[in-house]
Coordinates of C-alpha atoms in Angstrom, one line a residue:
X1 CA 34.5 45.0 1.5
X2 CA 36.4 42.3 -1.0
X3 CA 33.7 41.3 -3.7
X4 CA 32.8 38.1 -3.5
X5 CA 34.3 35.8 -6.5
X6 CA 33.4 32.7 -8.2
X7 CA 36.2 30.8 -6.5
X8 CA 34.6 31.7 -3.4
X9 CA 30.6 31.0 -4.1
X10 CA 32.2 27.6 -5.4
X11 CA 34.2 26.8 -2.2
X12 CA 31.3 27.5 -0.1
X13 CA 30.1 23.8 -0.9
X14 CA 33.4 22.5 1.5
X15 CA 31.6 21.2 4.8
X16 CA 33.1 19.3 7.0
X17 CA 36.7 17.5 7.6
X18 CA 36.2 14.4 5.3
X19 CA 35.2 17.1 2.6
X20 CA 38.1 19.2 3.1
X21 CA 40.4 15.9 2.3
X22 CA 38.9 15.2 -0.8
X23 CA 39.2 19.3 -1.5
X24 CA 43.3 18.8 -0.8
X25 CA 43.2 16.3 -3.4
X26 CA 41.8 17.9 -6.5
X27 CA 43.1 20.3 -8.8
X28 CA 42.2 23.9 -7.8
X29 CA 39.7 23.0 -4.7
X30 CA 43.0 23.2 -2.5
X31 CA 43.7 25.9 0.1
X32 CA 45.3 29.1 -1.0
X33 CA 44.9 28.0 -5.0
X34 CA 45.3 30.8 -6.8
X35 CA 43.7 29.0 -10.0
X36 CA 40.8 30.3 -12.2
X37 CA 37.3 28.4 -11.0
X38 CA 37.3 27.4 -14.7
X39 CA 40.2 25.1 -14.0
X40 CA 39.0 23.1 -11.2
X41 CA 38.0 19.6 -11.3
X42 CA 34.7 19.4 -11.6
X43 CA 33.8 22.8 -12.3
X44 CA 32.9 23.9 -16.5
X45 CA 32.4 27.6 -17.3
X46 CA 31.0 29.3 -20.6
X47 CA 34.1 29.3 -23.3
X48 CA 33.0 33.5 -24.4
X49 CA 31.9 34.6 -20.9
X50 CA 33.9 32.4 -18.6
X51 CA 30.6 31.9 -16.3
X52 CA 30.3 28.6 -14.1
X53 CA 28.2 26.5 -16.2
X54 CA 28.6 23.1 -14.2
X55 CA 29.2 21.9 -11.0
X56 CA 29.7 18.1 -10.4
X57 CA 30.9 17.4 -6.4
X58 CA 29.6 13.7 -6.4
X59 CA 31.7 11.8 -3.8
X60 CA 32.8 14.5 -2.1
X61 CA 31.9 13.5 1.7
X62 CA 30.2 16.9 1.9
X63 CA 28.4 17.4 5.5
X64 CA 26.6 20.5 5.5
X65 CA 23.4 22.3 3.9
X66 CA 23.5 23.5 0.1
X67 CA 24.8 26.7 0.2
X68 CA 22.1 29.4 -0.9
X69 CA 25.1 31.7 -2.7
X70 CA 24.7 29.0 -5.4
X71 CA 21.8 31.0 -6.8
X72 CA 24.1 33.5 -8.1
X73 CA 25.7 31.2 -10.7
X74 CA 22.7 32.0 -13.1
X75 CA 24.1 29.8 -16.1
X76 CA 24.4 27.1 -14.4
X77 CA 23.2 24.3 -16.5
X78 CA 25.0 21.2 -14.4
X79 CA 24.5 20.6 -10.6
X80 CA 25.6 17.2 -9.4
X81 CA 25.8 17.5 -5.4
X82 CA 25.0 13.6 -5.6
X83 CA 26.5 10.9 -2.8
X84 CA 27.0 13.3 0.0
X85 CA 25.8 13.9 3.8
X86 CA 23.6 17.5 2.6
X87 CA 20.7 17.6 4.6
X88 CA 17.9 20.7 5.2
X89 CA 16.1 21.7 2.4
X90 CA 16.8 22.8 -1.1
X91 CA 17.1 26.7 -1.0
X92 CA 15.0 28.8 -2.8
X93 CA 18.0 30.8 -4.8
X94 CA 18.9 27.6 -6.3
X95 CA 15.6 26.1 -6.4
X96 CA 15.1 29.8 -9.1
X97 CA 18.4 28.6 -11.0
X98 CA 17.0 29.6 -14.7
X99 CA 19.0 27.3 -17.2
X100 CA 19.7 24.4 -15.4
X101 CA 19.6 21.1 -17.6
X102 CA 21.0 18.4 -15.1
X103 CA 20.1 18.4 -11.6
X104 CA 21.3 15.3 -9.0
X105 CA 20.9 15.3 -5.5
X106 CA 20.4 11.8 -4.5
X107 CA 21.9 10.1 -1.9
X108 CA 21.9 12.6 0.8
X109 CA 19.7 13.6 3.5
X110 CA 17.6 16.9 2.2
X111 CA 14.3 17.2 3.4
X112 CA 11.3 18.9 2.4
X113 CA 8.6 19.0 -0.4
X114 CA 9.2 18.2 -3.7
X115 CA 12.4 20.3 -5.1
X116 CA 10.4 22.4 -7.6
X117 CA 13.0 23.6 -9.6
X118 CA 11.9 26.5 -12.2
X119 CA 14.2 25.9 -14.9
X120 CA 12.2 24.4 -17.6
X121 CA 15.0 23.1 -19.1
X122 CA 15.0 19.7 -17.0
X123 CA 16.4 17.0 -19.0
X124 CA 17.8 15.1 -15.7
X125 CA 15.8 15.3 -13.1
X126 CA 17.3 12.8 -9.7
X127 CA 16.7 13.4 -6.1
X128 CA 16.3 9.5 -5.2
X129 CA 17.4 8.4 -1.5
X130 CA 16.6 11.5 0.3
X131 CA 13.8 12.4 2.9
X132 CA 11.9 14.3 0.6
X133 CA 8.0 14.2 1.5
X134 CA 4.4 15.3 -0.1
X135 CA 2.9 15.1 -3.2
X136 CA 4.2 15.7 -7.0
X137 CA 2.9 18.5 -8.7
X138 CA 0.2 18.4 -11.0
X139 CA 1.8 19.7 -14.0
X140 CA 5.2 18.4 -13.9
X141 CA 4.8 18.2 -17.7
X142 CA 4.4 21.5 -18.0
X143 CA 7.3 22.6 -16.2
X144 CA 9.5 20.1 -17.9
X145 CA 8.6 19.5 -21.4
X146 CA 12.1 18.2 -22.4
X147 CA 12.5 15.4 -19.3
X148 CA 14.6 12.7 -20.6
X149 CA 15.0 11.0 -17.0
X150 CA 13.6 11.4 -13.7
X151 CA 14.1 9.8 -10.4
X152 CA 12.3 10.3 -7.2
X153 CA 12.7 6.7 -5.7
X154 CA 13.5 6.2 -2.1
X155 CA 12.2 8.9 -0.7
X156 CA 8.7 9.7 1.3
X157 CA 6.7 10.8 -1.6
X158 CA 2.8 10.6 -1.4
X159 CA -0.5 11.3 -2.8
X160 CA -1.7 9.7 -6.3
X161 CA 0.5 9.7 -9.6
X162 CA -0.2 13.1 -11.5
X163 CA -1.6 11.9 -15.1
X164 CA 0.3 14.8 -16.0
X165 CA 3.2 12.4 -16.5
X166 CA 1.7 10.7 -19.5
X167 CA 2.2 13.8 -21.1
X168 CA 6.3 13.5 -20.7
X169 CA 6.9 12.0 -24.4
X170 CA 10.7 12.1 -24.8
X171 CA 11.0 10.1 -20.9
X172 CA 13.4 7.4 -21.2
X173 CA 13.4 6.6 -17.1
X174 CA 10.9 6.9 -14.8
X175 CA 11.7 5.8 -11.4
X176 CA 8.9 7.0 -8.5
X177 CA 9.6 3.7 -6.8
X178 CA 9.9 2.6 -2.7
X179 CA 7.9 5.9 -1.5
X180 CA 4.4 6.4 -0.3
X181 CA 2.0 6.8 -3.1
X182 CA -0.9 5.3 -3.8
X183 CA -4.0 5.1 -6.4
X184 CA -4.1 3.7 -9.9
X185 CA -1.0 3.8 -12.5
X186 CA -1.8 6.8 -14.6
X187 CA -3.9 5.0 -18.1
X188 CA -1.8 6.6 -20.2
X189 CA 1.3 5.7 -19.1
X190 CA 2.3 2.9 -21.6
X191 CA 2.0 5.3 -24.5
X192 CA 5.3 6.5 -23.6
X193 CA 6.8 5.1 -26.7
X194 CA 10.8 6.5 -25.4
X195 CA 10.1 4.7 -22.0
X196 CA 12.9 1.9 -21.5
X197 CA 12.9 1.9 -17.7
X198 CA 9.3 2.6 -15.4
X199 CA 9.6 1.7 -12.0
X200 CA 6.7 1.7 -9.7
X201 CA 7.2 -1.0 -7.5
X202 CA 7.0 -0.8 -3.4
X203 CA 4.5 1.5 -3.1
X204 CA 0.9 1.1 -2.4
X205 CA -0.7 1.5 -6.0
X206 CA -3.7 -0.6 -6.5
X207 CA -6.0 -1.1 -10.0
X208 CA -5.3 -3.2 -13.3
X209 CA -2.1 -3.2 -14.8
X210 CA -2.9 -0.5 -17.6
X211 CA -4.0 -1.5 -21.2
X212 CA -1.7 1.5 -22.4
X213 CA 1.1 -1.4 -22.3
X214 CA -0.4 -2.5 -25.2
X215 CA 1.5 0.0 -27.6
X216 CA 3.4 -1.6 -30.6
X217 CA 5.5 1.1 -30.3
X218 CA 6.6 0.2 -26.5
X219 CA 10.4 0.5 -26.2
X220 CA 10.3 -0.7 -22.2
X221 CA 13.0 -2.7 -21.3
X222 CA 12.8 -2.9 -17.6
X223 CA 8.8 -3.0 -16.2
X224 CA 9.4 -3.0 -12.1
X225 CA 5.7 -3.1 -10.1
X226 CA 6.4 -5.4 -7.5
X227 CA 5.0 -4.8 -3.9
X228 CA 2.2 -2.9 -4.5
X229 CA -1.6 -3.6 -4.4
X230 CA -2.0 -4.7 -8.1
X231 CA -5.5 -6.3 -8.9
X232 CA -6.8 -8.2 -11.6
X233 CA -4.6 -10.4 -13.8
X234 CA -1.2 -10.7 -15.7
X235 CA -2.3 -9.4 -19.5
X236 CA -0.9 -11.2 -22.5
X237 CA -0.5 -8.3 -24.4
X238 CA 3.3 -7.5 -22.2
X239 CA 5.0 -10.7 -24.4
X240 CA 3.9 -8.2 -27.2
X241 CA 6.8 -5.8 -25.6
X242 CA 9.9 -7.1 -28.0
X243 CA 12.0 -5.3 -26.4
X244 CA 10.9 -6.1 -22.8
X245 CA 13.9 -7.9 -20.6
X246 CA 12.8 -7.5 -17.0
X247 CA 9.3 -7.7 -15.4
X248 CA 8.7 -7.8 -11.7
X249 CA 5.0 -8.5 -10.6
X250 CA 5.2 -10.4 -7.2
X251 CA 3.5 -9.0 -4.0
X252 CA 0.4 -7.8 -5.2
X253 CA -2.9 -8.9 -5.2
X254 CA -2.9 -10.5 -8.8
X255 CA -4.9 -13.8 -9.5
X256 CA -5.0 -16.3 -12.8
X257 CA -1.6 -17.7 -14.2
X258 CA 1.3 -16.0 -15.8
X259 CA 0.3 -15.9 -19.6
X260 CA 1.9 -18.5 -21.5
X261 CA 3.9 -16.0 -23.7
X262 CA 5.3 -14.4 -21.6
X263 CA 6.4 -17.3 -19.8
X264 CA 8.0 -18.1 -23.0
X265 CA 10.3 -15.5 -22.9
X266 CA 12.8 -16.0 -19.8
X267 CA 12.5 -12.7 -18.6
X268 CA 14.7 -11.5 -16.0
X269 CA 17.6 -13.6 -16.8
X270 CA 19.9 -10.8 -15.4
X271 CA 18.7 -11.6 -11.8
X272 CA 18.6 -15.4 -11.9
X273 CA 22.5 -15.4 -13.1
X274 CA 22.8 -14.6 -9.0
X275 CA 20.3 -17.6 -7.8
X276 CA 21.4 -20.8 -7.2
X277 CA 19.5 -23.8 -9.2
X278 CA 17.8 -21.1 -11.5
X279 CA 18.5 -23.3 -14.2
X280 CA 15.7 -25.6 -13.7
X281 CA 13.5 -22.8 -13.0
X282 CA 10.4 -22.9 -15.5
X283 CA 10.0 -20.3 -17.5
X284 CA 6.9 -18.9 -15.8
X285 CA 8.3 -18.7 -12.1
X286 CA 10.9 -16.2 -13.6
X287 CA 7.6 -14.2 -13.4
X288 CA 5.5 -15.4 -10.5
X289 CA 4.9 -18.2 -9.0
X290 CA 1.8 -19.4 -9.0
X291 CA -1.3 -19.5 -6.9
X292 CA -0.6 -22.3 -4.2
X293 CA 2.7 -22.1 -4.2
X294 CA 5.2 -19.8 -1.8
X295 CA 8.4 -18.2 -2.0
X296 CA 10.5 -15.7 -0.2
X297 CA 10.7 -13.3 -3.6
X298 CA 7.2 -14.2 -5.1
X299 CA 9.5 -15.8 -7.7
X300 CA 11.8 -18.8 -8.3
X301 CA 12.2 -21.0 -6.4
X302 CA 8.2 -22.0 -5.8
X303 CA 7.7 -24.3 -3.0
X304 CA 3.7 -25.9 -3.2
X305 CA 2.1 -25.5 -0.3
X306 CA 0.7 -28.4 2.1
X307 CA -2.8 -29.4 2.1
X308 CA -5.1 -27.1 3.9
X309 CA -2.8 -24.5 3.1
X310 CA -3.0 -22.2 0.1
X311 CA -2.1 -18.2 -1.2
X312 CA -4.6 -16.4 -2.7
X313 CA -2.8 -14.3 -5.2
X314 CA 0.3 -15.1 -7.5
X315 CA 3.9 -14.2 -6.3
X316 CA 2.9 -14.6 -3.3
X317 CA 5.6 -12.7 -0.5
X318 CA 5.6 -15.2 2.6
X319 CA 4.5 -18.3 4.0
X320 CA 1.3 -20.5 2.9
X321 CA -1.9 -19.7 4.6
X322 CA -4.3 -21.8 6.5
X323 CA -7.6 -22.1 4.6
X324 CA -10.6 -20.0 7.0
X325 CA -13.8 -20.0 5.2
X326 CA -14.0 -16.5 6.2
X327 CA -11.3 -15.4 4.5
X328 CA -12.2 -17.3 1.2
X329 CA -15.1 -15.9 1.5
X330 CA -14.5 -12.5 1.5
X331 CA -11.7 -12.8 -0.9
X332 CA -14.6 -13.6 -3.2
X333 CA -16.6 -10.3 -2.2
X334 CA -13.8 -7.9 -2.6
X335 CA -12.1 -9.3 -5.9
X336 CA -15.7 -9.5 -7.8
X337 CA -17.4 -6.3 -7.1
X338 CA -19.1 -7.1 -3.7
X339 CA -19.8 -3.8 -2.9
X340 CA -22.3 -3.6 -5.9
X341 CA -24.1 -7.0 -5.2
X342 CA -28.0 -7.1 -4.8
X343 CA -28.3 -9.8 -2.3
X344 CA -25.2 -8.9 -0.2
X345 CA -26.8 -8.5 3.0
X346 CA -23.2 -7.9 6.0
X347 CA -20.7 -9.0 3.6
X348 CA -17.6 -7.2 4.2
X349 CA -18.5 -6.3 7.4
X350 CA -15.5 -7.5 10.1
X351 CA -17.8 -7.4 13.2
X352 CA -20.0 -10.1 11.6
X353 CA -19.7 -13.6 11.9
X354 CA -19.4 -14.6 8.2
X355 CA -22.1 -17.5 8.8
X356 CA -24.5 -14.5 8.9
X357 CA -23.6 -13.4 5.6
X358 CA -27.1 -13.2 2.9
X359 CA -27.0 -16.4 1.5
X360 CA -24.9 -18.5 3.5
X361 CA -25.5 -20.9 5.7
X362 CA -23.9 -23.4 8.1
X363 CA -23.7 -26.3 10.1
X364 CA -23.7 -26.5 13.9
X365 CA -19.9 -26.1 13.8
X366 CA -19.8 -23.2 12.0
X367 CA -18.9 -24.8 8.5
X368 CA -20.2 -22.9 5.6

């Protein structure tokens, strides 16, 4: 039996017709090429021991699984398999590659828990825009000390955000945003100091927006937590971020006012080039708009609402509501601690008429 080659574990990656095409049309990837693997687009090998170091087949219209034989090209340090139609899981022969640097595999359809790779050489780390599902590991740190950028976004991660991550000093990108996860931003997470790009938003992460942002050493540029479930308020201390050039807050559950300096700093300027009338946009609706007011985006353009109408947290996502007493009034218990109130008597409870609740009392209409 023929011993398998290079050429041949590398061709194994050609699925489908549309892939084929693209094969025809790049040097070396084309039937019966008699070429070294070395030569083909796409493909880098070791200059002393002519082994396949990278393989980038981005684009490629690839419809198929990732081929398992891949786990033979041991010094592979490249693997770009991004913005394809691979689907099933990530194999475990490539999944024990042991030098890779640069992995990419978003855009696809691969399913399955999180790709643990066990190279801890990880610098790039992107899988964003797959079906991925479960929790992150606990000591991704750990595993990849050197992690320059990593991006899990679109997919349906879940479980709470490992503080493990804090620990990932030379980050520049961290993007764990649109999947499932929930809790509290890991504290430490503004401490960072590399960080230029964290986004979180449009998940289902609740707490204060951490006081680790409060770093004179923050490099963020780009602070996305949008569409999560965000308490407390909006602290000064971000306008103390220099280098900071887009902040997303709306659709969470944030009260008070936009701070004052950070209104003074037209953030996200970028975005509003695309919205019509931004110009007379004041500087804090670049931010949020404020409580009472609606808007589509939680952010310019702010439209008050009408009387007997109101929203109860800034950047608010939708239409006014109607003021209910009961809704006020339990607005009041959950955003100040109601749970640990002395004289709290049914608060919070939904099966209670909220006239009952310890120390209130109403009319014969039901008015508080």
């Amino acid at each position: 039996m023929a011993e398998i080659t290079l050429e041949d574990i590398v061709l194994t990656l050609i699925q489908g017709d549309a892939a084929l095409q693209w094969s025809q049309q790049r040097q070396g990837w084309e039937a019966n090429s008699n070429s070294n693997v070395c030569s083909w687009d796409g493909v880098n090998c070791d200059p002393i021991d002519f082994s396949v170091t990278e393989i980038d087949v981005s684009t490629a219209q690839i419809q198929g699984t990732i081929p398992s034989s891949l786990g033979i090209l041991t010094s592979l340090r490249k693997l770009d398999l991004s913005h394809n139609d691979f689907t099933g899981t990530v194999p475990t022969e490539v999944l024990s590659l042991p030098q890779l640097a640069y992995v990419d595999l978003g855009s696809n359809r691969i399913v399955g828990p999180f790709p643990f790779f066990v190279s801890s050489n990880l610098e790039v780390f992107e899988i964003e825009e797959n079906q991925f599902s479960g929790l992150l590991p606990d000591k991704i740190a750990s595993a990849y000390p050197g992690l320059l950028a990593l991006n899990l976004s679109n997919n349906t991660l879940t479980g709470t955000l490992p503080e493990d991550l804090c620990l990932l000093t030379n980050l520049n990108k961290l993007n764990l945003a649109f999947n499932k996860f929930h809790g509290v931003i890991p504290h430490d997470i503004g401490a960072i100091t590399h960080l230029q790009g964290l986004f979180l938003n449009d998940n289902s992460l609740y707490g204060p927006i951490p006081s680790s942002f409060d770093n004179k050493d923050n490099s963020l540029v780009q602070l996305f937590l949008q569409h999560n479930q965000l308490s407390g308020t909006i602290p000064g201390f971000l306008s103390e971020i220099h280098s900071l050039k887009d902040f997303f807050v709306d659709g969470n559950k944030l009260t008070g006012a936009v701070p004052t300096e950070l209104c003074d700093r037209q953030l996200n300027a970028v975005y509003f080039e695309k919205v019509p009338g931004a110009d007379a946009r004041k500087g804090c609706e670049s931010v949020s708009c404020a409580l009472n007011y609606k808007s589509e985006d939680g952010i310019f353009p702010c439209e008050k609402c009408p009387e007997s109408k109101f929203t109860p947290y800034l950047g608010w996502n939708g239409q006014c509501i109607k003021v209910q007493e009961r809704h006020i009034l339990d607005t009041l218990y959950q955003e100040n601690g109601g749970s640990e109130w002395i004289h709290a008597e049914r608060w919070g409870n939904p099966n209670v008429p909220h006239c009952m609740y310890e120390g209130i009392g109403c009319n014969e209409d039901g008015k508080v």
